[in-house]
XYZ file of C-alpha atoms in Angstrom:
771
model
C -65.063 19.162 -80.719
C -67.923 15.974 -81.544
C -71.254 17.940 -83.136
C -74.075 15.391 -83.613
C -76.006 16.435 -86.479
C -77.416 14.860 -89.399
C -76.234 14.585 -92.623
C -78.644 16.893 -93.965
C -77.877 19.220 -91.593
C -73.971 18.988 -92.459
C -75.083 19.683 -96.001
C -76.906 23.077 -95.266
C -74.075 24.340 -93.448
C -71.466 23.427 -95.958
C -73.913 25.112 -98.631
C -73.812 28.524 -96.448
C -70.295 27.988 -96.228
C -69.454 30.784 -98.712
C -71.843 33.250 -96.534
C -69.881 32.030 -93.319
C -66.686 32.933 -94.943
C -67.815 36.826 -96.010
C -69.266 37.124 -92.537
C -66.171 36.120 -90.751
C -64.125 38.241 -93.051
C -66.734 40.887 -92.068
C -66.510 40.265 -88.725
C -62.515 40.111 -88.559
C -62.152 43.325 -90.668
C -64.053 45.090 -87.930
C -62.255 43.797 -85.244
C -59.053 45.029 -86.990
C -60.595 48.583 -87.448
C -61.693 48.847 -83.808
C -57.931 47.241 -82.710
C -56.614 50.069 -84.819
C -58.343 52.848 -83.669
C -57.720 51.372 -79.837
C -53.905 51.418 -80.854
C -54.155 55.089 -82.280
C -55.879 56.158 -78.647
C -53.123 54.899 -76.773
C -50.602 56.228 -79.089
C -52.437 59.565 -79.014
C -52.493 59.443 -75.448
C -48.799 58.697 -74.970
C -48.064 61.623 -77.020
C -50.177 63.889 -74.758
C -48.705 62.513 -71.728
C -45.036 62.647 -72.926
C -45.845 66.413 -74.161
C -47.382 67.235 -70.696
C -44.524 66.048 -69.107
C -42.039 68.600 -71.397
C -44.567 71.158 -71.043
C -44.599 71.055 -67.241
C -40.765 70.537 -67.010
C -39.735 73.576 -69.344
C -42.334 75.470 -67.464
C -40.603 74.178 -64.052
C -37.433 74.862 -65.349
C -38.087 78.735 -66.815
C -39.652 79.252 -63.368
C -36.738 78.748 -61.481
C -34.614 80.746 -64.000
C -36.727 83.342 -63.396
C -37.174 83.126 -59.791
C -33.014 83.463 -59.596
C -33.048 86.435 -61.248
C -35.558 87.936 -59.217
C -34.098 86.663 -56.151
C -30.589 88.052 -57.333
C -32.427 91.818 -57.850
C -33.905 91.699 -54.076
C -30.390 90.707 -52.544
C -28.391 93.285 -54.730
C -31.101 95.953 -53.948
C -30.048 94.992 -50.279
C -26.387 95.085 -50.667
C -24.640 97.431 -49.178
C -22.637 99.051 -52.311
C -26.233 99.785 -53.475
C -27.813 100.981 -50.120
C -24.786 103.733 -49.683
C -25.201 104.631 -53.124
C -28.862 105.321 -53.237
C -28.785 107.190 -49.685
C -25.961 109.216 -51.257
C -28.487 110.044 -54.469
C -25.894 108.928 -56.928
C -28.279 106.585 -59.033
C -25.332 106.019 -61.543
C -23.013 104.494 -58.834
C -26.041 102.180 -57.608
C -26.524 101.259 -61.142
C -23.355 100.287 -61.663
C -23.162 98.204 -58.068
C -26.386 96.540 -59.160
C -25.330 95.076 -62.251
C -21.775 94.413 -61.004
C -20.542 90.391 -62.001
C -24.320 89.828 -62.887
C -24.011 86.651 -65.428
C -25.382 87.444 -68.687
C -25.959 90.935 -67.901
C -27.242 92.884 -70.818
C -27.770 96.207 -68.909
C -28.498 97.361 -64.994
C -29.489 101.253 -64.280
C -30.944 102.893 -61.286
C -34.106 105.446 -62.474
C -35.623 108.393 -60.678
C -39.059 107.094 -59.399
C -40.643 109.274 -61.674
C -38.970 107.249 -64.598
C -38.131 110.922 -66.622
C -35.332 109.162 -68.468
C -37.262 106.295 -69.783
C -40.133 108.301 -70.826
C -37.545 110.966 -72.678
C -35.830 108.181 -74.521
C -38.971 106.224 -75.529
C -38.574 107.291 -79.448
C -35.334 104.920 -79.181
C -36.123 102.408 -76.242
C -40.260 102.126 -76.800
C -42.454 101.367 -73.839
C -41.108 98.251 -72.191
C -38.727 99.999 -69.812
C -42.013 102.124 -68.980
C -44.353 99.152 -68.521
C -42.288 97.342 -66.335
C -41.114 100.273 -64.321
C -44.721 101.498 -63.821
C -45.792 97.585 -63.075
C -42.860 97.823 -60.193
C -43.999 100.901 -58.435
C -47.615 99.883 -58.927
C -47.093 96.562 -56.910
C -44.261 97.395 -54.865
C -42.176 94.883 -55.381
C -39.837 92.777 -58.276
C -41.466 92.306 -61.303
C -40.574 90.302 -64.493
C -41.595 91.192 -67.937
C -40.705 90.514 -72.010
C -40.132 93.724 -73.209
C -38.802 95.181 -76.816
C -36.215 97.462 -75.523
C -33.790 98.879 -78.351
C -35.514 96.761 -81.047
C -35.567 93.526 -79.578
C -36.935 90.953 -77.395
C -35.567 91.176 -73.877
C -36.106 89.895 -70.296
C -36.767 92.733 -68.217
C -36.835 93.088 -64.492
C -37.925 96.202 -62.261
C -38.187 96.816 -58.447
C -38.664 99.553 -56.356
C -35.381 101.092 -54.718
C -35.892 102.199 -50.981
C -34.533 104.340 -48.790
C -35.442 104.516 -45.395
C -38.511 102.646 -46.455
C -39.301 105.020 -49.250
C -39.349 104.644 -52.614
C -36.777 106.626 -53.998
C -36.014 105.241 -57.797
C -36.639 102.171 -60.080
C -33.829 99.470 -60.561
C -34.180 98.310 -63.967
C -32.091 94.943 -65.310
C -31.878 93.817 -68.635
C -31.085 90.381 -69.415
C -31.068 88.254 -72.854
C -34.335 86.243 -73.582
C -32.411 83.492 -73.912
C -32.304 83.342 -69.942
C -35.899 82.343 -70.315
C -36.055 80.228 -73.933
C -33.019 78.286 -72.888
C -34.962 75.475 -71.023
C -37.358 75.254 -74.204
C -34.307 74.867 -76.460
C -32.608 71.739 -74.163
C -36.442 69.722 -74.165
C -36.978 67.152 -76.399
C -39.877 67.821 -78.698
C -41.373 64.926 -80.668
C -42.329 65.056 -83.921
C -46.397 65.911 -84.551
C -45.914 68.094 -81.362
C -45.567 71.573 -80.353
C -44.158 74.123 -77.791
C -43.642 77.756 -77.358
C -43.062 80.410 -74.715
C -45.638 83.262 -74.901
C -46.637 86.287 -73.496
C -49.813 88.202 -74.218
C -50.339 87.488 -77.697
C -46.753 87.243 -78.942
C -44.710 84.159 -79.266
C -41.438 84.393 -77.828
C -39.779 81.195 -78.655
C -41.148 78.234 -80.126
C -40.127 74.147 -81.264
C -41.682 71.488 -83.000
C -44.595 71.651 -85.665
C -45.761 75.035 -86.130
C -49.235 73.645 -87.796
C -50.496 73.245 -84.100
C -49.668 76.452 -82.705
C -52.950 77.785 -83.200
C -54.424 75.067 -80.996
C -51.605 75.414 -78.638
C -53.411 77.664 -76.057
C -55.566 74.493 -74.785
C -52.586 73.090 -73.227
C -50.902 76.097 -71.847
C -49.760 76.832 -68.424
C -48.409 79.981 -66.761
C -45.019 80.376 -65.929
C -45.510 81.279 -61.704
C -44.011 84.484 -61.046
C -44.293 85.835 -64.521
C -46.749 86.920 -67.607
C -45.428 84.086 -69.595
C -46.963 80.669 -70.465
C -45.900 77.636 -71.995
C -48.451 76.630 -74.908
C -48.536 72.998 -76.191
C -49.998 71.602 -79.265
C -50.614 68.691 -81.029
C -52.912 66.779 -83.725
C -56.785 66.452 -82.840
C -57.872 63.195 -81.029
C -58.281 60.332 -83.216
C -62.034 59.505 -83.827
C -63.022 56.307 -81.522
C -65.166 54.027 -83.489
C -68.512 53.462 -81.793
C -67.427 56.069 -79.027
C -65.249 53.374 -77.425
C -61.874 54.262 -75.565
C -58.699 52.005 -76.305
C -59.067 49.371 -73.823
C -62.674 48.795 -74.504
C -61.853 49.002 -78.371
C -59.179 46.124 -77.740
C -61.607 44.024 -75.396
C -64.537 44.150 -78.112
C -61.994 43.749 -81.220
C -60.805 40.193 -79.053
C -64.315 39.377 -79.006
C -64.930 39.849 -82.798
C -61.720 37.913 -83.682
C -62.998 35.092 -81.620
C -66.419 35.047 -83.016
C -64.292 35.453 -86.717
C -62.485 32.300 -86.261
C -65.559 30.376 -85.231
C -67.710 31.761 -88.136
C -64.982 30.141 -90.715
C -64.330 26.779 -88.277
C -67.988 26.122 -88.429
C -68.264 23.707 -91.480
C -64.846 21.951 -90.430
C -66.242 21.776 -87.013
C -69.633 20.014 -88.210
C -67.485 17.669 -89.767
C -67.815 16.310 -93.934
C -71.467 14.455 -95.122
C -71.045 10.994 -94.128
C -71.437 9.885 -98.290
C -68.559 12.821 -99.028
C -65.703 11.138 -100.806
C -62.496 11.578 -98.798
C -60.878 12.563 -102.309
C -57.113 12.449 -102.125
C -56.338 12.644 -98.830
C -53.893 10.545 -97.799
C -54.033 7.415 -94.588
C -51.763 7.900 -91.947
C -49.789 5.065 -93.447
C -49.507 7.261 -96.546
C -48.460 10.204 -95.068
C -46.116 8.661 -92.882
C -44.035 7.123 -96.266
C -44.706 10.777 -98.107
C -42.300 12.067 -95.239
C -42.713 15.845 -93.932
C -44.479 18.558 -95.977
C -42.221 21.344 -96.973
C -42.951 24.489 -95.099
C -43.653 27.201 -97.929
C -43.375 30.009 -95.237
C -39.792 28.998 -94.476
C -37.359 31.543 -94.783
C -34.027 30.905 -96.877
C -30.884 29.678 -94.954
C -29.205 32.644 -96.882
C -31.765 35.282 -96.387
C -31.339 34.495 -92.329
C -27.840 34.938 -92.609
C -28.159 38.315 -93.745
C -30.912 39.189 -91.425
C -28.585 38.116 -88.712
C -26.825 40.869 -86.623
C -23.400 41.481 -87.135
C -21.476 40.376 -84.070
C -19.726 42.970 -82.063
C -16.455 42.012 -80.132
C -16.187 42.663 -76.670
C -13.494 42.218 -74.122
C -14.449 40.868 -70.566
C -11.539 42.833 -69.330
C -13.244 45.902 -69.297
C -15.768 45.002 -66.532
C -13.980 45.677 -63.768
C -14.781 45.187 -59.969
C -16.923 48.405 -59.067
C -17.443 49.596 -62.761
C -16.995 49.154 -66.657
C -13.850 51.138 -68.233
C -11.717 50.716 -70.966
C -10.070 52.543 -73.797
C -12.170 54.374 -76.437
C -11.242 52.749 -80.317
C -9.930 49.676 -78.597
C -12.128 48.083 -76.188
C -14.791 50.568 -76.009
C -17.233 51.779 -79.034
C -20.785 52.499 -79.897
C -21.652 48.969 -80.555
C -19.809 47.563 -77.070
C -22.017 50.541 -75.479
C -25.261 49.385 -77.048
C -24.551 45.722 -75.844
C -23.748 47.372 -72.311
C -26.978 49.023 -72.513
C -28.665 46.119 -73.633
C -27.592 44.062 -70.800
C -28.520 46.964 -68.153
C -31.972 47.104 -69.436
C -32.740 43.426 -69.578
C -31.641 43.708 -65.496
C -33.847 46.068 -65.482
C -36.325 44.173 -66.880
C -36.156 41.393 -65.177
C -36.465 43.647 -61.850
C -39.895 45.328 -63.291
C -37.693 48.675 -63.247
C -38.863 50.923 -66.469
C -36.924 54.364 -66.062
C -33.314 54.824 -66.057
C -31.349 58.240 -65.785
C -28.426 58.403 -67.946
C -25.309 61.409 -68.045
C -21.965 61.834 -68.997
C -18.678 63.437 -68.344
C -16.768 66.007 -70.282
C -14.804 63.402 -72.589
C -14.800 63.814 -76.377
C -16.289 60.187 -76.763
C -19.018 60.588 -74.561
C -21.847 61.715 -76.995
C -20.414 58.167 -78.956
C -20.887 56.276 -75.751
C -24.222 57.795 -74.433
C -26.085 57.334 -78.266
C -24.874 53.238 -77.903
C -26.039 53.107 -74.509
C -29.294 54.631 -75.380
C -29.735 52.510 -78.054
C -29.431 49.432 -76.234
C -31.542 50.328 -73.117
C -34.445 51.746 -75.577
C -34.385 48.085 -77.282
C -34.800 46.428 -73.600
C -37.901 48.630 -73.450
C -36.339 50.632 -70.991
C -37.426 54.642 -70.808
C -34.263 56.892 -70.964
C -34.221 60.208 -69.250
C -31.129 61.873 -70.282
C -29.608 64.613 -68.252
C -26.878 65.806 -70.513
C -23.146 66.021 -69.273
C -22.926 66.833 -65.262
C -20.839 64.765 -62.983
C -21.022 61.424 -61.548
C -23.320 62.636 -58.060
C -25.719 64.446 -60.445
C -26.483 61.193 -62.070
C -26.964 59.564 -58.709
C -28.913 62.061 -57.582
C -30.976 62.355 -60.482
C -32.186 58.539 -59.551
C -33.072 59.682 -56.149
C -34.947 63.202 -57.664
C -36.891 61.218 -60.629
C -37.930 58.424 -58.241
C -35.907 55.885 -61.017
C -33.476 54.310 -58.761
C -31.531 53.493 -61.704
C -28.959 55.259 -63.587
C -25.560 55.070 -65.803
C -22.963 57.409 -65.117
C -20.752 57.394 -68.762
C -17.321 58.540 -67.437
C -13.838 57.698 -67.419
C -13.461 59.355 -63.802
C -10.220 60.480 -63.547
C -8.373 58.074 -66.130
C -6.418 59.096 -69.171
C -8.836 61.468 -71.926
C -8.741 57.855 -74.295
C -10.514 56.342 -71.234
C -14.329 56.091 -71.074
C -16.541 53.780 -68.753
C -20.152 53.285 -66.842
C -20.889 53.793 -63.636
C -24.041 51.573 -63.046
C -27.052 51.831 -60.498
C -29.913 49.321 -60.771
C -32.686 49.184 -58.455
C -30.916 51.877 -55.668
C -27.714 49.454 -56.073
C -24.458 50.160 -57.368
C -23.137 47.272 -59.142
C -20.343 45.649 -58.213
C -18.171 42.388 -58.390
C -20.128 39.567 -59.758
C -23.204 41.980 -60.814
C -20.713 43.801 -63.195
C -19.510 40.723 -64.550
C -22.728 39.246 -64.966
C -23.435 41.720 -67.777
C -21.147 40.356 -69.403
C -22.257 37.026 -69.171
C -25.348 38.031 -70.424
C -23.853 39.292 -73.570
C -22.024 36.456 -74.045
C -24.870 34.305 -73.459
C -27.457 36.187 -75.688
C -29.378 36.485 -72.538
C -30.713 39.843 -73.689
C -34.053 40.931 -73.512
C -35.279 42.723 -76.484
C -39.024 44.847 -75.966
C -42.019 44.411 -78.786
C -41.662 48.264 -78.946
C -38.477 50.101 -78.031
C -38.638 52.366 -74.915
C -38.789 56.088 -74.958
C -35.809 58.780 -74.440
C -36.424 62.262 -73.107
C -33.944 64.969 -71.790
C -34.145 66.907 -68.863
C -32.003 69.517 -67.034
C -31.643 68.968 -62.987
C -28.503 71.056 -62.539
C -30.655 73.696 -60.575
C -32.302 71.030 -58.351
C -29.040 69.681 -57.481
C -27.719 73.258 -56.356
C -30.638 73.765 -54.768
C -31.156 70.583 -52.758
C -27.352 71.589 -51.323
C -28.071 74.738 -50.674
C -31.213 74.345 -48.621
C -29.367 71.885 -46.334
C -26.111 73.946 -46.473
C -25.041 77.434 -45.323
C -21.652 78.789 -43.986
C -21.371 81.191 -41.022
C -19.326 83.163 -42.756
C -17.622 83.845 -46.018
C -14.764 81.800 -47.153
C -12.713 82.578 -50.006
C -11.893 78.925 -51.976
C -10.151 78.455 -54.978
C -11.792 75.731 -56.978
C -9.567 73.513 -59.643
C -11.966 71.095 -61.617
C -8.762 69.863 -63.760
C -10.924 70.745 -66.965
C -13.317 68.095 -65.716
C -17.033 68.303 -65.915
C -17.503 69.580 -62.478
C -16.018 72.873 -63.426
C -19.055 74.217 -64.035
C -21.667 72.869 -61.252
C -19.157 72.750 -58.741
C -18.649 76.711 -58.005
C -22.171 77.293 -58.527
C -23.162 74.790 -55.505
C -19.850 76.461 -53.243
C -21.203 80.039 -54.303
C -24.703 79.254 -53.249
C -23.967 78.220 -49.767
C -22.187 81.424 -49.388
C -18.964 80.899 -50.314
C -16.492 82.975 -52.557
C -15.047 81.177 -55.510
C -12.397 81.677 -57.864
C -11.729 79.272 -60.360
C -8.998 77.397 -61.745
C -9.157 75.025 -65.250
C -13.163 74.770 -64.238
C -13.517 75.309 -68.497
C -14.673 71.597 -69.214
C -12.387 70.225 -71.857
C -12.244 66.590 -72.427
C -8.735 66.536 -73.347
C -7.626 67.770 -69.647
C -4.897 69.978 -71.222
C -3.445 71.858 -67.872
C -3.481 68.625 -65.916
C -4.605 65.040 -65.401
C -7.869 65.545 -63.201
C -7.051 63.159 -60.238
C -6.770 65.354 -56.941
C -4.861 62.274 -55.244
C -1.777 63.063 -57.046
C 0.366 65.690 -55.299
C 1.616 66.488 -58.798
C -1.783 67.603 -59.987
C -2.242 70.042 -56.951
C 0.822 72.039 -58.045
C -1.132 74.681 -59.613
C -3.845 74.998 -56.845
C -1.340 75.618 -54.523
C 0.021 78.746 -56.140
C -3.394 80.140 -56.974
C -4.716 79.704 -53.171
C -1.628 81.533 -52.381
C -1.844 84.200 -55.248
C -5.147 84.959 -54.156
C -4.628 84.904 -50.637
C -7.665 82.460 -50.364
C -8.545 80.448 -47.168
C -8.722 77.179 -48.886
C -7.955 75.149 -52.282
C -10.643 72.458 -53.447
C -9.722 69.854 -56.295
C -12.379 67.563 -58.032
C -11.176 64.803 -60.369
C -12.750 64.378 -63.456
C -16.506 63.043 -62.660
C -16.676 65.148 -59.497
C -17.280 62.348 -57.328
C -13.978 62.975 -55.486
C -12.464 65.549 -53.668
C -8.900 67.177 -52.602
C -8.050 69.593 -50.333
C -4.952 72.289 -49.899
C -4.672 74.694 -47.183
C -3.448 78.407 -47.388
C -0.017 76.857 -46.530
C 0.384 74.440 -48.988
C -0.246 71.500 -47.149
C -2.235 68.935 -49.025
C -4.609 67.252 -46.499
C -5.210 63.806 -47.613
C -8.849 62.095 -47.576
C -7.995 59.877 -44.314
C -7.549 63.108 -42.081
C -10.509 64.930 -43.368
C -12.726 62.082 -42.746
C -11.302 62.621 -39.267
C -13.040 66.012 -39.234
C -16.351 64.826 -40.836
C -16.716 61.585 -38.727
C -16.456 63.934 -35.792
C -19.184 66.428 -37.010
C -21.418 63.096 -37.900
C -20.925 61.629 -34.670
C -21.845 65.007 -32.462
C -25.141 64.351 -33.501
C -25.434 60.859 -34.245
C -23.441 58.919 -31.358
C -22.223 55.425 -31.978
C -22.938 55.542 -35.766
C -20.741 53.003 -37.822
C -18.254 55.148 -40.092
C -16.718 53.504 -42.552
C -13.079 53.575 -44.121
C -10.904 51.640 -46.868
C -8.183 49.661 -46.280
C -5.955 52.382 -47.713
C -6.562 55.126 -44.643
C -4.513 55.953 -41.704
C -4.257 53.727 -38.784
C -4.855 56.793 -36.507
C -8.301 57.011 -38.098
C -9.455 53.896 -35.841
C -8.866 55.988 -32.881
C -10.178 59.034 -33.754
C -13.925 57.727 -34.538
C -13.151 55.616 -31.260
C -12.822 58.975 -29.373
C -15.490 60.628 -30.686
C -18.414 57.725 -30.040
C -17.832 56.081 -33.158
C -17.827 52.746 -34.386
C -14.929 51.981 -36.904
C -15.273 49.669 -39.792
C -12.437 49.124 -42.464
C -13.221 47.613 -45.662
C -12.482 47.239 -49.105
C -11.609 49.483 -51.705
C -14.162 50.865 -54.494
C -17.101 53.223 -54.126
C -19.810 50.581 -55.095
C -17.759 48.042 -52.656
C -17.908 51.046 -50.140
C -21.467 51.887 -50.803
C -23.008 48.406 -50.429
C -21.008 48.171 -46.921
C -22.637 51.273 -45.842
C -26.259 49.893 -46.620
C -25.499 46.682 -44.890
C -24.491 48.280 -41.934
C -26.388 51.331 -41.735
C -23.300 53.812 -41.744
C -23.903 57.390 -41.410
C -20.869 57.824 -43.128
C -17.804 56.276 -45.229
C -14.645 57.559 -46.974
C -11.616 56.402 -49.172
C -8.233 57.463 -49.278
C -8.822 58.148 -53.010
C -10.811 61.269 -51.854
C -14.554 59.574 -52.226
C -16.680 60.663 -49.055
C -20.257 59.112 -48.944
C -22.652 60.592 -46.331
C -25.513 58.888 -45.001
C -26.552 61.615 -42.948
C -28.303 64.626 -44.677
C -27.745 62.987 -47.962
C -28.279 59.674 -50.258
C -25.006 57.406 -49.363
C -23.413 58.060 -52.797
C -20.080 59.483 -53.017
C -19.889 63.214 -53.995
C -17.012 65.049 -53.880
C -19.356 68.583 -54.242
C -21.364 67.861 -51.597
C -18.331 66.811 -49.353
C -16.747 69.963 -50.440
C -19.659 71.983 -49.371
C -20.099 69.980 -45.926
C -16.345 70.451 -45.539
C -16.982 74.616 -45.833
C -19.772 74.445 -43.422
C -17.503 72.993 -40.774
C -14.680 75.271 -41.455
C -16.813 78.252 -41.230
C -18.275 77.324 -37.951
C -15.126 77.776 -36.290
C -13.539 80.582 -34.734
C -10.071 79.431 -35.876
C -9.002 79.403 -39.461
C -9.336 76.736 -42.002
C -5.588 76.001 -42.091
C -5.639 75.879 -38.249
C -8.522 73.452 -37.982
C -6.789 70.975 -40.350
C -3.587 71.260 -38.997
C -5.098 70.237 -35.737
C -6.057 66.717 -37.285
C -3.971 63.761 -36.093
C -1.394 63.037 -38.512
C 2.056 60.960 -39.163
C 4.690 60.752 -41.951
C 2.526 59.369 -44.626
C 2.970 58.687 -48.197
C 0.674 59.228 -51.072
C -0.561 56.235 -53.055
C 2.696 54.684 -54.930
C 1.584 53.322 -58.078
C 3.691 50.372 -59.842
C 3.042 48.606 -63.129
C 2.199 45.208 -62.490
C 4.145 42.366 -63.752
C 2.514 41.177 -67.189
C -0.140 43.628 -66.620
C -2.080 41.723 -64.182
C -1.978 42.997 -60.590
C -4.406 40.813 -58.913
C -2.089 37.421 -59.804
C 0.556 39.242 -57.957
C -1.009 40.447 -55.025
C -2.364 36.662 -54.992
C 1.047 35.816 -54.809
C 2.395 38.518 -52.313
C -0.259 37.377 -49.418
C 0.417 33.870 -49.819
C 4.595 34.353 -49.607
C 4.960 37.656 -48.011
C 6.361 37.039 -44.260
C 6.557 39.841 -41.824
C 7.650 39.780 -38.444
C 7.873 41.924 -35.124
C 4.397 42.278 -33.508
C 2.904 42.705 -37.421
C -0.933 42.279 -37.927
C -1.633 41.564 -41.388
C -5.156 42.261 -42.994
C -6.186 40.478 -46.567
C -9.483 42.436 -46.474
C -8.316 44.206 -49.924
C -4.755 43.431 -50.784
C -2.501 42.710 -47.961
C -2.182 45.601 -45.524
C 0.549 45.066 -42.259
C 0.207 47.007 -39.325
C 2.824 47.421 -36.917
C 2.797 48.999 -33.278
C 4.385 52.262 -34.701
C 2.827 52.234 -38.594
C 1.502 50.144 -41.468
C 2.265 49.443 -44.805
C -0.424 48.268 -47.793
C 0.110 46.244 -51.214
C -3.287 46.043 -53.001
C -4.255 45.624 -56.651
C -5.987 48.505 -58.672
C -9.340 47.623 -60.043
C -9.271 50.545 -62.487
C -5.540 50.258 -63.721
C -3.224 47.310 -64.266
C -0.944 48.990 -61.445
C -0.129 47.407 -57.648
C -1.327 50.505 -55.562
C 1.195 50.942 -52.761
C 0.704 53.009 -49.195
C 3.193 53.869 -46.276
C 2.358 55.284 -42.928
C 4.411 55.434 -39.646
C 4.915 57.776 -36.519
C 8.334 59.006 -37.268
C 10.911 59.004 -40.447
C 12.466 56.314 -39.110
C 9.595 53.997 -38.834
C 8.527 54.822 -42.207
C 12.006 53.890 -44.033
C 11.953 50.585 -41.896
C 8.308 49.814 -43.072
C 9.286 50.462 -46.636
C 12.262 48.673 -46.466
C 10.573 45.246 -45.080
C 7.818 45.627 -47.747
C 10.443 46.003 -50.784
C 12.604 43.043 -49.557
C 8.934 41.123 -49.627
C 8.311 42.537 -52.895
C 11.553 41.906 -54.646
C 11.584 38.462 -53.232
C 8.570 37.614 -55.400
C 9.617 39.719 -58.844
C 12.909 40.926 -58.429
C 12.399 43.256 -61.452
C 9.842 45.114 -59.766
C 10.347 48.568 -60.885
C 10.000 50.149 -57.015
C 10.074 54.035 -56.865
C 11.116 54.177 -53.051
């Protein structure tokens, strides 16, 4: 800038330079003060917003829990055993029937409408039971209150019990207070905030900094259907300088910083007086001779080395065709999980995506993997919503329900206990193929986005939402009794809940979640893992046996007669049902499915499409073709009709019971009527050199089949004959070859297996074939 002023003016400015510098300093201090108050206001608002979200989440979760108990009370009062006992005047029997099999029940009684027994026991039990009973009589409907009954706070429900429309008694149910307070215990309460459950002037449960308990009523919200409320407290709002809000504070601060800069630079902008000695300032020629000046601000090289993060080795082999999977302690640890989270977060950053849902299965390594994954995602500035230990389909559901479009399920699926991995959805698309391997490339090339500030993390419980969503869509026409074998996988808790919610009677088998899988491997595609289920179906005289895999996204089914209904036959049943409402719909199935499936879909007016094996590959094909249904021989089922298109073994089980309950025949008769031939289960053979893909490439190139054979190389090599087919493909999850054979007769099956055996041994005579 060239300011044309006189030497006299320049000298005046130079004389005023100390004053200008002081003024500049004052302006900069004021700007920084404004910026600081603006930052505090933004921080306070973020804390208030987060607290409000947690408060509302607790209120909704508690409301759902309480409403579930009220609904159960009404249902029990309307049941035949309770009605019959009331009609006979046997209140003791009515109370026993009322409380039978009520989860977490502490007490259930039916009292005379006068509440005489309660008044007589007032010295021991207090007024709580009378209070809730009288309220139920006065309001003529079920009521809920927290009372002191027997000295301790308890959750009390009461409702008038009627005979022929006339109230004759009062039903009273007592439950642990934890039924209401568990949701508060599960929510994340950051420092300097406070949450509490309150009724009247009493605090029932509280979390966080009790210093803000007194002010918590300002943000309190009531819980529908009860006298309970959720109170929320936090520090007072920071004082705003000049009354400016956060954004105006930043704007004014920026203007003041610019003014301060101009005040400080004004003497040098005007220039020195013309007769002022240039001093020792070097000429250009002298400066070049002196060389570059040392940068005093440079960090010593040794310190830079000390500051550099420690390198984490990562095995590219864990990045598979449709997920990430490895062995904990060998190819997976917390550091690797953090790098994977950082890579996923970087991809989200590029797509402008902020929030992501994460959940885990029941494996012992799950918490560590989640901790590393969360740290990496937050490093990339992503906000993590942790929904805890849930099946993979519940994680997928969370991405829709919480409107994030992104999720990661930390799961080893059906692999052994020492495995774990990551199933990833970003922007509504399940990562597969190049998208998965690109995560490794990001890490290897250090193409990772690190945000200026870490993202946040919150905890949510959406299990009830998942159950309610399915139960609101699926209800069975008649009661079916099923045995559910979860193989100690993560579906053991919520799977039976869903099936009970749609009207089934469930007998649980190995439903205790145990990441060591002590009873059998959680893989329903292996018939050996269904032996216990078959025995229990027979023992309980059940209609059906349902098996889930380790993370709940696959389904296995056995009948009362002990028949294992393979997934491709189940897909026939699902296809016929979907096509009744969606004629012409595309039905996608993988290369391992029976050749009879294509004709079955065509006969029911559908469009069959065979595709590659792999849950992410199938989902991508579904989106591309707008298919209404898809399935894999492994037991993955994908419903686009009435559901979200992701693989969900639990939802598939609900749809199966819906279909079977609508038929007049027994479930075994319906399933036995599906077209069937002679088929083998999946045959798994250790791949030579541990590289199944290399072997399959050789097999595709060198194998020769005659006799009207029709080869397909969609995924490995499938060869269809007029009377059957055979398949060899590479597993994308373990280092094995996967084979399957299907034929119209035993003779045809033996011939096809023999031809494949001859071709396989011609490539590797030492291949350990079990046939």
